[in-house]
Amino acid sequence: MIKSIRTMALCLSFLLAIVSVPFAAAAATPLKVVLDGQQLTFDVQPQVISGSTMIPYSMLMQKIGASLSFDAKTQQLKVKRGKTTVELTIGSNQAILDGKTVKLDAKAVVKNGRTLVPLRFLGESFGLWVNWNAGTKTVSLETKRTITHAKGTTTLTSVPKRVVILFNGMVDVSLTLGVKPVGAVESWVQTPWYHYLRADMGGVKNLGSELQPNIEAIVALKPDLIIGAKTRHEKIYGQLSEIAPTLFAEQLFEWKVNMDMAAKAFNTEDKAAAFIGDWNKRVADFKSKIGNRANTEVSIVRFQEDSSARFYVTGFAGTILQELGLKRPKAQQVEGKVVVNLASQEQIPLMDGDIIFDITSSHGDGEEFKSQEEWQKNPLWSNLKGVKNGKYYQVNDITWNMSGGATAAKMMLDDLYFYFDL
């Protein structure tokens, strides 16, 4: 019996040894570094140290046309490419980038006679696009990137550092991605910047109206990227392109598409992915909690300064309601329309819904609110389901409509959690 148990134990140990081999091999899979589609080879393999990917710096720097020098006495490395200079000291977690001291996630070290430096820091310092694929353990570097947009394609030769933004939604998106523009068009209200963005807009040049940005001010900023919108700036695309590489959004309110375009240009795809990942989780949570109330018909209305009114078919808020699976009144399902204007108060029944969200706000003298008051005096207004059932809500037009950015979308979703009591 004892002999039999020992035999079984020996076999089990042998089996475990065999099974563990693939995992050990997988753990030893070397890191790959790809530059502009070509895998690089090193005499000392890249490796992860203190959570940072470290590589022998000399070969990569030569590949991207940088000059190198090393002071053996001070143990200082100096790398220069174009107008950018980086200085690192072996064993130090600080570096000097164009004369300014910055903190490193990992120290430069010597391994097998080669100096290893943090790849992401070095790459981003010289304007390279740096991306990490955990599945294949591959770092991809690009010295240029071609971005597809509403006017075709534009090739960037360096990650932009001086960005000009010409529509409100992209101002929000840029800040969400951690990129502060050097210049931007002003907000529609709460000028110069919406209150929810203002804390992050210090020092940004006001370029005037989204409808007519100040071209001379844009030139003076010497941007390396301009982002506009086809529906706003198509007539001046050629003019803008002569100033700097220019990208155009197809639609103002398609915040996810616009974020994807900006993230590719800014080298912030990881931040965009994290934001979208969190967004998708919250959308799924909203749908699971609302249950059969998803059949609730939601109406979005607005009163105009010219004594007219409108309801929204799609647009920024409309697309979010659609993603959440919320229904719209049949009368408001008008194909090919973003908004439907109502000239007569006799059309008030078209504004009805189980819930009515009113995004009326003022651009100036408050004429919109006078119009709102006039329409709501009409008995037809009091007969709307949403009004009779106490489900008429006035909400923030900035985050529900005017801004059109990623953080605004998140704030609108917060509001919907509140109004649906989830």
Short mmCIF file of C-alpha atoms in Angstrom, two decimals:
data_model
loop_
_atom_site.label_atom_id
_atom_site.label_comp_id
_atom_site.label_asym_id
_atom_site.label_seq_id
_atom_site.Cartn_x
_atom_site.Cartn_y
_atom_site.Cartn_z
CA MET A 1 0.00 0.00 0.00
CA ILE A 2 2.74 2.44 1.01
CA LYS A 3 4.71 1.54 -2.15
CA SER A 4 1.62 2.22 -4.25
CA ILE A 5 1.11 5.65 -2.65
CA ARG A 6 4.78 6.54 -3.25
CA THR A 7 4.45 5.50 -6.90
CA MET A 8 1.34 7.67 -7.32
CA ALA A 9 3.06 10.62 -5.67
CA LEU A 10 6.08 10.23 -7.95
CA CYS A 11 3.85 10.15 -11.04
CA LEU A 12 1.96 13.23 -9.83
CA SER A 13 5.22 15.11 -9.29
CA PHE A 14 6.38 14.14 -12.77
CA LEU A 15 3.06 15.28 -14.26
CA LEU A 16 3.22 18.62 -12.46
CA ALA A 17 6.77 19.12 -13.73
CA ILE A 18 5.62 18.57 -17.32
CA VAL A 19 2.59 20.84 -16.99
CA SER A 20 4.63 23.66 -15.46
CA VAL A 21 7.03 23.89 -18.43
CA PRO A 22 4.75 25.90 -20.74
CA PHE A 23 4.03 28.41 -17.99
CA ALA A 24 7.71 28.84 -17.25
CA ALA A 25 8.38 29.31 -20.95
CA ALA A 26 5.57 31.84 -21.17
CA ALA A 27 6.95 33.76 -18.21
CA ALA A 28 10.32 33.90 -19.95
CA THR A 29 8.87 35.26 -23.21
CA PRO A 30 11.18 38.14 -24.16
CA LEU A 31 9.89 41.65 -24.61
CA LYS A 32 9.67 42.82 -28.21
CA VAL A 33 10.29 46.35 -29.40
CA VAL A 34 8.92 47.33 -32.80
CA LEU A 35 9.88 50.61 -34.46
CA ASP A 36 7.73 51.72 -37.40
CA GLY A 37 6.70 48.11 -38.00
CA GLN A 38 10.20 46.62 -37.78
CA GLN A 39 11.22 44.50 -34.79
CA LEU A 40 14.50 45.61 -33.22
CA THR A 41 17.13 43.23 -31.89
CA PHE A 42 19.39 43.97 -28.91
CA ASP A 43 22.51 42.31 -27.50
CA VAL A 44 20.97 42.81 -24.04
CA GLN A 45 17.25 42.03 -23.97
CA PRO A 46 14.72 44.69 -22.93
CA GLN A 47 13.25 43.95 -19.53
CA VAL A 48 10.76 45.22 -16.99
CA ILE A 49 12.31 46.88 -13.94
CA SER A 50 10.15 48.47 -11.22
CA GLY A 51 7.16 48.24 -13.56
CA SER A 52 8.87 50.10 -16.42
CA THR A 53 10.09 48.68 -19.70
CA MET A 54 13.84 49.29 -19.90
CA ILE A 55 15.91 49.03 -23.08
CA PRO A 56 19.52 49.55 -24.18
CA TYR A 57 19.20 53.14 -25.31
CA SER A 58 22.03 53.38 -27.86
CA MET A 59 20.55 51.30 -30.67
CA LEU A 60 17.09 52.86 -30.51
CA MET A 61 18.48 56.38 -30.43
CA GLN A 62 20.63 55.66 -33.47
CA LYS A 63 17.58 54.29 -35.30
CA ILE A 64 15.63 57.52 -34.76
CA GLY A 65 18.56 59.75 -35.68
CA ALA A 66 19.50 61.02 -32.21
CA SER A 67 23.03 61.92 -31.14
CA LEU A 68 24.50 60.26 -28.02
CA SER A 69 27.18 61.10 -25.50
CA PHE A 70 28.26 59.65 -22.15
CA ASP A 71 30.33 61.22 -19.40
CA ALA A 72 32.03 58.35 -17.51
CA LYS A 73 32.99 60.64 -14.63
CA THR A 74 29.47 61.92 -13.90
CA GLN A 75 27.77 58.77 -15.22
CA GLN A 76 25.54 61.06 -17.26
CA LEU A 77 23.93 60.19 -20.61
CA LYS A 78 23.01 62.95 -23.02
CA VAL A 79 20.69 62.36 -25.98
CA LYS A 80 19.70 64.99 -28.51
CA ARG A 81 17.18 64.77 -31.34
CA GLY A 82 16.07 67.86 -33.20
CA LYS A 83 15.42 70.60 -30.66
CA THR A 84 14.95 68.18 -27.76
CA THR A 85 17.70 67.23 -25.30
CA VAL A 86 17.42 64.58 -22.59
CA GLU A 87 19.99 64.04 -19.82
CA LEU A 88 19.90 60.98 -17.55
CA THR A 89 22.24 59.89 -14.79
CA ILE A 90 22.80 56.21 -14.04
CA GLY A 91 21.21 55.32 -10.69
CA SER A 92 19.08 58.49 -10.54
CA ASN A 93 15.29 58.66 -10.76
CA GLN A 94 15.47 62.17 -12.17
CA ALA A 95 16.18 63.38 -15.69
CA ILE A 96 16.55 66.74 -17.36
CA LEU A 97 14.29 67.37 -20.34
CA ASP A 98 15.11 70.57 -22.24
CA GLY A 99 16.54 72.10 -19.10
CA LYS A 100 13.69 71.07 -16.78
CA THR A 101 14.00 68.39 -14.12
CA VAL A 102 11.47 65.56 -14.35
CA LYS A 103 10.93 62.47 -12.22
CA LEU A 104 11.34 58.99 -13.73
CA ASP A 105 9.30 55.90 -12.91
CA ALA A 106 12.54 53.88 -12.97
CA LYS A 107 16.25 54.67 -12.73
CA ALA A 108 18.71 54.21 -15.58
CA VAL A 109 20.80 51.10 -14.80
CA VAL A 110 23.69 49.11 -16.23
CA LYS A 111 23.09 45.44 -17.12
CA ASN A 112 25.76 43.26 -18.74
CA GLY A 113 27.72 46.30 -19.80
CA ARG A 114 24.73 48.05 -21.40
CA THR A 115 22.86 51.07 -20.07
CA LEU A 116 19.12 50.48 -19.83
CA VAL A 117 16.75 53.45 -19.75
CA PRO A 118 12.93 53.81 -19.38
CA LEU A 119 11.57 53.31 -22.89
CA ARG A 120 8.31 55.23 -22.55
CA PHE A 121 9.99 58.31 -21.10
CA LEU A 122 12.65 58.41 -23.77
CA GLY A 123 10.20 57.72 -26.58
CA GLU A 124 7.66 60.31 -25.49
CA SER A 125 10.37 62.90 -24.84
CA PHE A 126 11.28 62.72 -28.53
CA GLY A 127 7.70 62.80 -29.76
CA LEU A 128 7.33 59.10 -30.57
CA TRP A 129 4.03 57.27 -30.25
CA VAL A 130 4.56 54.54 -27.64
CA ASN A 131 2.08 51.68 -27.10
CA TRP A 132 2.25 48.51 -25.03
CA ASN A 133 0.53 45.24 -25.93
CA ALA A 134 0.48 43.08 -22.80
CA GLY A 135 -0.80 40.03 -24.68
CA THR A 136 2.22 39.85 -26.99
CA LYS A 137 4.62 41.68 -24.66
CA THR A 138 5.33 44.13 -27.45
CA VAL A 139 6.21 47.81 -27.29
CA SER A 140 5.34 49.56 -30.53
CA LEU A 141 7.07 52.83 -31.40
CA GLU A 142 6.13 55.11 -34.28
CA THR A 143 8.10 58.11 -35.55
CA LYS A 144 5.10 59.25 -37.59
CA ARG A 145 1.40 58.48 -37.63
CA THR A 146 -1.29 58.97 -40.26
CA ILE A 147 -4.70 59.91 -38.87
CA THR A 148 -7.93 59.41 -40.82
CA HIS A 149 -10.48 62.20 -40.37
CA ALA A 150 -13.39 63.96 -42.06
CA LYS A 151 -11.21 65.58 -44.73
CA GLY A 152 -9.10 62.54 -45.58
CA THR A 153 -5.78 61.72 -43.90
CA THR A 154 -3.11 63.79 -42.19
CA THR A 155 0.36 62.54 -41.28
CA LEU A 156 1.96 63.74 -38.05
CA THR A 157 5.73 63.46 -37.65
CA SER A 158 5.76 63.94 -33.89
CA VAL A 159 3.29 63.66 -31.02
CA PRO A 160 1.84 67.19 -30.84
CA LYS A 161 2.75 69.41 -27.92
CA ARG A 162 1.02 72.64 -28.99
CA VAL A 163 -2.57 71.81 -29.86
CA VAL A 164 -5.26 74.27 -30.96
CA ILE A 165 -8.91 73.20 -30.53
CA LEU A 166 -11.72 74.79 -32.54
CA PHE A 167 -14.90 73.24 -31.15
CA ASN A 168 -16.29 72.86 -27.65
CA GLY A 169 -16.66 69.09 -27.58
CA MET A 170 -13.00 68.57 -28.40
CA VAL A 171 -11.92 70.96 -25.63
CA ASP A 172 -13.67 68.61 -23.17
CA VAL A 173 -12.22 65.50 -24.87
CA SER A 174 -8.67 66.89 -24.84
CA LEU A 175 -8.80 67.67 -21.14
CA THR A 176 -10.33 64.26 -20.45
CA LEU A 177 -7.28 62.74 -22.15
CA GLY A 178 -4.92 64.90 -20.09
CA VAL A 179 -3.94 67.27 -22.92
CA LYS A 180 -4.33 71.00 -22.31
CA PRO A 181 -4.49 72.99 -25.56
CA VAL A 182 -2.43 76.13 -26.09
CA GLY A 183 -5.48 77.77 -27.64
CA ALA A 184 -9.19 77.01 -27.89
CA VAL A 185 -12.44 78.61 -28.98
CA GLU A 186 -14.48 79.97 -26.11
CA SER A 187 -17.46 78.23 -24.56
CA TRP A 188 -20.96 79.11 -25.77
CA VAL A 189 -21.87 80.38 -22.28
CA GLN A 190 -19.91 80.90 -19.05
CA THR A 191 -17.16 82.43 -21.18
CA PRO A 192 -14.30 82.03 -21.55
CA TRP A 193 -14.64 78.37 -20.43
CA TYR A 194 -17.43 76.25 -19.02
CA HIS A 195 -17.21 76.16 -15.25
CA TYR A 196 -16.70 72.40 -15.14
CA LEU A 197 -13.59 72.76 -17.34
CA ARG A 198 -12.25 76.07 -16.10
CA ALA A 199 -9.85 74.75 -13.45
CA ASP A 200 -7.85 72.94 -16.18
CA MET A 201 -7.83 75.81 -18.71
CA GLY A 202 -5.45 78.23 -17.02
CA GLY A 203 -3.17 79.96 -19.53
CA VAL A 204 -5.07 78.76 -22.60
CA LYS A 205 -5.45 81.42 -25.31
CA ASN A 206 -9.07 82.36 -26.09
CA LEU A 207 -9.51 82.10 -29.88
CA GLY A 208 -13.00 83.60 -30.03
CA SER A 209 -16.17 82.01 -31.37
CA GLU A 210 -16.42 78.42 -32.55
CA LEU A 211 -18.24 79.80 -35.60
CA GLN A 212 -15.43 82.21 -36.50
CA PRO A 213 -12.12 81.45 -34.77
CA ASN A 214 -9.36 84.07 -34.77
CA ILE A 215 -6.95 82.95 -37.50
CA GLU A 216 -4.25 85.50 -36.62
CA ALA A 217 -4.25 84.31 -33.00
CA ILE A 218 -3.91 80.70 -34.16
CA VAL A 219 -0.87 81.61 -36.29
CA ALA A 220 0.73 83.43 -33.35
CA LEU A 221 0.48 80.31 -31.17
CA LYS A 222 2.63 78.29 -33.60
CA PRO A 223 0.62 75.10 -33.09
CA ASP A 224 1.81 71.67 -34.22
CA LEU A 225 -1.78 70.38 -34.51
CA ILE A 226 -5.17 71.98 -35.12
CA ILE A 227 -8.43 70.10 -34.53
CA GLY A 228 -11.64 71.49 -36.01
CA ALA A 229 -15.00 70.23 -37.24
CA LYS A 230 -16.24 69.76 -40.78
CA THR A 231 -19.64 71.27 -40.03
CA ARG A 232 -18.03 74.38 -38.55
CA HIS A 233 -14.77 75.03 -40.38
CA GLU A 234 -14.81 73.31 -43.77
CA LYS A 235 -14.41 76.62 -45.64
CA ILE A 236 -11.15 77.42 -43.84
CA TYR A 237 -9.64 73.92 -43.88
CA GLY A 238 -7.03 74.87 -46.47
CA GLN A 239 -6.07 77.96 -44.51
CA LEU A 240 -5.73 76.00 -41.29
CA SER A 241 -3.71 73.25 -42.97
CA GLU A 242 -1.13 75.81 -44.08
CA ILE A 243 -0.63 76.81 -40.44
CA ALA A 244 -0.24 73.28 -39.01
CA PRO A 245 -1.37 69.68 -39.59
CA THR A 246 -5.16 69.77 -39.23
CA LEU A 247 -7.73 67.12 -38.26
CA PHE A 248 -11.48 67.55 -38.72
CA ALA A 249 -14.25 65.76 -36.84
CA GLU A 250 -17.18 64.61 -38.99
CA GLN A 251 -19.82 65.34 -36.32
CA LEU A 252 -19.67 67.63 -33.32
CA PHE A 253 -21.63 65.33 -31.01
CA GLU A 254 -20.03 61.95 -31.77
CA TRP A 255 -17.82 62.13 -28.71
CA LYS A 256 -16.53 58.55 -28.84
CA VAL A 257 -15.38 58.87 -32.46
CA ASN A 258 -13.82 62.24 -31.70
CA MET A 259 -12.05 60.86 -28.64
CA ASP A 260 -10.62 57.99 -30.68
CA MET A 261 -9.25 60.39 -33.30
CA ALA A 262 -7.72 62.69 -30.68
CA ALA A 263 -6.23 59.82 -28.67
CA LYS A 264 -4.42 58.50 -31.75
CA ALA A 265 -2.91 61.91 -32.36
CA PHE A 266 -2.09 62.65 -28.69
CA ASN A 267 -0.60 59.19 -27.92
CA THR A 268 -3.19 58.76 -25.16
CA GLU A 269 -4.94 55.65 -26.41
CA ASP A 270 -4.50 53.96 -23.03
CA LYS A 271 -6.38 56.79 -21.28
CA ALA A 272 -9.13 56.70 -23.89
CA ALA A 273 -9.46 52.92 -23.51
CA ALA A 274 -9.69 53.24 -19.72
CA PHE A 275 -12.39 55.93 -20.01
CA ILE A 276 -14.43 53.93 -22.52
CA GLY A 277 -14.02 50.79 -20.43
CA ASP A 278 -15.46 52.57 -17.39
CA TRP A 279 -18.21 54.10 -19.54
CA ASN A 280 -19.26 50.71 -20.91
CA LYS A 281 -19.44 49.25 -17.39
CA ARG A 282 -21.71 52.09 -16.25
CA VAL A 283 -23.93 51.75 -19.32
CA ALA A 284 -24.29 48.02 -18.61
CA ASP A 285 -25.03 48.77 -14.95
CA PHE A 286 -27.67 51.36 -15.92
CA LYS A 287 -29.39 48.90 -18.25
CA SER A 288 -29.40 46.13 -15.66
CA LYS A 289 -30.86 48.41 -12.96
CA ILE A 290 -33.53 50.09 -15.05
CA GLY A 291 -35.10 46.80 -16.14
CA ASN A 292 -38.54 47.16 -17.76
CA ARG A 293 -38.45 50.92 -17.24
CA ALA A 294 -36.36 51.01 -20.42
CA ASN A 295 -39.77 51.19 -22.15
CA THR A 296 -40.16 54.69 -20.74
CA GLU A 297 -40.43 57.17 -23.60
CA VAL A 298 -38.01 60.05 -23.13
CA SER A 299 -38.38 63.45 -24.80
CA ILE A 300 -35.72 66.18 -25.05
CA VAL A 301 -37.05 69.68 -25.76
CA ARG A 302 -35.78 73.23 -25.95
CA PHE A 303 -37.39 76.65 -26.26
CA GLN A 304 -35.76 79.17 -28.59
CA GLU A 305 -35.22 82.92 -28.40
CA ASP A 306 -37.38 83.48 -31.52
CA SER A 307 -40.52 82.15 -29.75
CA SER A 308 -40.19 78.75 -31.41
CA ALA A 309 -39.43 75.38 -29.81
CA ARG A 310 -37.81 72.13 -30.85
CA PHE A 311 -37.39 68.52 -29.90
CA TYR A 312 -34.19 66.51 -30.39
CA VAL A 313 -34.16 63.32 -32.44
CA THR A 314 -30.48 62.49 -32.08
CA GLY A 315 -27.67 64.91 -31.19
CA PHE A 316 -25.39 64.50 -28.19
CA ALA A 317 -28.05 63.67 -25.58
CA GLY A 318 -30.12 61.67 -28.05
CA THR A 319 -27.30 59.30 -28.92
CA ILE A 320 -26.61 58.69 -25.23
CA LEU A 321 -30.27 57.86 -24.58
CA GLN A 322 -30.12 55.46 -27.52
CA GLU A 323 -27.01 53.74 -26.15
CA LEU A 324 -28.76 53.30 -22.81
CA GLY A 325 -31.65 51.56 -24.58
CA LEU A 326 -34.22 54.22 -23.64
CA LYS A 327 -37.13 54.66 -26.01
CA ARG A 328 -38.17 57.86 -27.77
CA PRO A 329 -41.76 58.91 -28.53
CA LYS A 330 -42.95 57.67 -31.92
CA ALA A 331 -43.72 61.23 -33.04
CA GLN A 332 -40.06 62.14 -32.47
CA GLN A 333 -38.55 59.30 -34.49
CA VAL A 334 -37.84 61.38 -37.58
CA GLU A 335 -35.25 59.79 -39.85
CA GLY A 336 -32.35 61.96 -40.98
CA LYS A 337 -33.03 64.73 -38.45
CA VAL A 338 -31.00 65.84 -35.46
CA VAL A 339 -33.69 68.32 -34.32
CA VAL A 340 -37.23 69.18 -35.43
CA ASN A 341 -38.28 72.81 -35.07
CA LEU A 342 -41.80 73.67 -33.96
CA ALA A 343 -43.11 77.05 -35.09
CA SER A 344 -46.61 76.85 -33.59
CA GLN A 345 -47.85 76.09 -30.08
CA GLU A 346 -50.41 73.82 -31.69
CA GLN A 347 -47.51 71.38 -32.11
CA ILE A 348 -46.95 71.07 -28.35
CA PRO A 349 -48.28 67.45 -28.28
CA LEU A 350 -45.24 66.46 -30.39
CA MET A 351 -43.05 67.30 -27.38
CA ASP A 352 -44.70 64.73 -25.12
CA GLY A 353 -43.03 61.80 -23.42
CA ASP A 354 -43.28 59.79 -20.20
CA ILE A 355 -40.31 61.89 -19.10
CA ILE A 356 -39.56 65.32 -20.60
CA PHE A 357 -36.08 66.79 -20.25
CA ASP A 358 -35.88 70.52 -21.04
CA ILE A 359 -32.43 71.82 -22.04
CA THR A 360 -33.44 75.46 -22.51
CA SER A 361 -30.70 77.92 -21.62
CA SER A 362 -29.80 81.47 -22.53
CA HIS A 363 -27.12 82.69 -24.91
CA GLY A 364 -27.67 86.31 -24.00
CA ASP A 365 -30.75 88.30 -22.97
CA GLY A 366 -32.89 85.46 -21.69
CA GLU A 367 -35.38 85.50 -24.58
CA GLU A 368 -35.34 81.70 -24.52
CA PHE A 369 -36.91 81.69 -21.06
CA LYS A 370 -39.61 84.16 -22.12
CA SER A 371 -40.44 81.78 -24.95
CA GLN A 372 -40.47 78.86 -22.53
CA GLU A 373 -42.93 80.71 -20.28
CA GLU A 374 -45.24 81.58 -23.20
CA TRP A 375 -45.42 78.00 -24.49
CA GLN A 376 -45.96 76.55 -21.03
CA LYS A 377 -48.97 78.81 -20.41
CA ASN A 378 -50.77 76.98 -23.20
CA PRO A 379 -53.25 74.34 -21.86
CA LEU A 380 -51.78 71.85 -24.31
CA TRP A 381 -48.57 71.91 -22.26
CA SER A 382 -50.39 70.98 -19.03
CA ASN A 383 -51.93 67.98 -20.78
CA LEU A 384 -48.60 66.37 -21.64
CA LYS A 385 -48.04 63.03 -19.84
CA GLY A 386 -44.64 64.01 -18.54
CA VAL A 387 -45.99 67.28 -17.10
CA LYS A 388 -49.13 65.74 -15.55
CA ASN A 389 -47.09 62.97 -13.91
CA GLY A 390 -44.43 65.29 -12.48
CA LYS A 391 -41.78 63.95 -14.85
CA TYR A 392 -40.80 67.24 -16.47
CA TYR A 393 -37.22 68.21 -15.58
CA GLN A 394 -35.09 71.20 -16.52
CA VAL A 395 -31.51 69.97 -16.92
CA ASN A 396 -28.09 71.45 -17.60
CA ASP A 397 -27.86 72.43 -21.28
CA ILE A 398 -24.07 72.62 -21.08
CA THR A 399 -23.50 68.98 -20.22
CA TRP A 400 -26.59 67.71 -22.06
CA ASN A 401 -26.02 69.58 -25.29
CA MET A 402 -23.55 72.46 -25.69
CA SER A 403 -20.31 70.81 -24.63
CA GLY A 404 -20.58 67.47 -26.42
CA GLY A 405 -17.49 65.94 -24.83
CA ALA A 406 -16.52 62.83 -22.91
CA THR A 407 -16.66 64.30 -19.41
CA ALA A 408 -19.97 65.98 -20.26
CA ALA A 409 -21.32 62.56 -21.30
CA LYS A 410 -20.28 61.14 -17.95
CA MET A 411 -22.02 64.01 -16.15
CA MET A 412 -25.20 63.49 -18.18
CA LEU A 413 -25.15 59.80 -17.28
CA ASP A 414 -24.87 60.79 -13.60
CA ASP A 415 -28.00 62.92 -14.08
CA LEU A 416 -29.91 60.02 -15.62
CA TYR A 417 -29.01 57.80 -12.65
CA PHE A 418 -30.52 60.50 -10.44
CA TYR A 419 -33.71 61.11 -12.43
CA PHE A 420 -34.40 57.38 -12.79
CA ASP A 421 -33.57 56.90 -9.10
CA LEU A 422 -31.05 54.13 -9.72
#
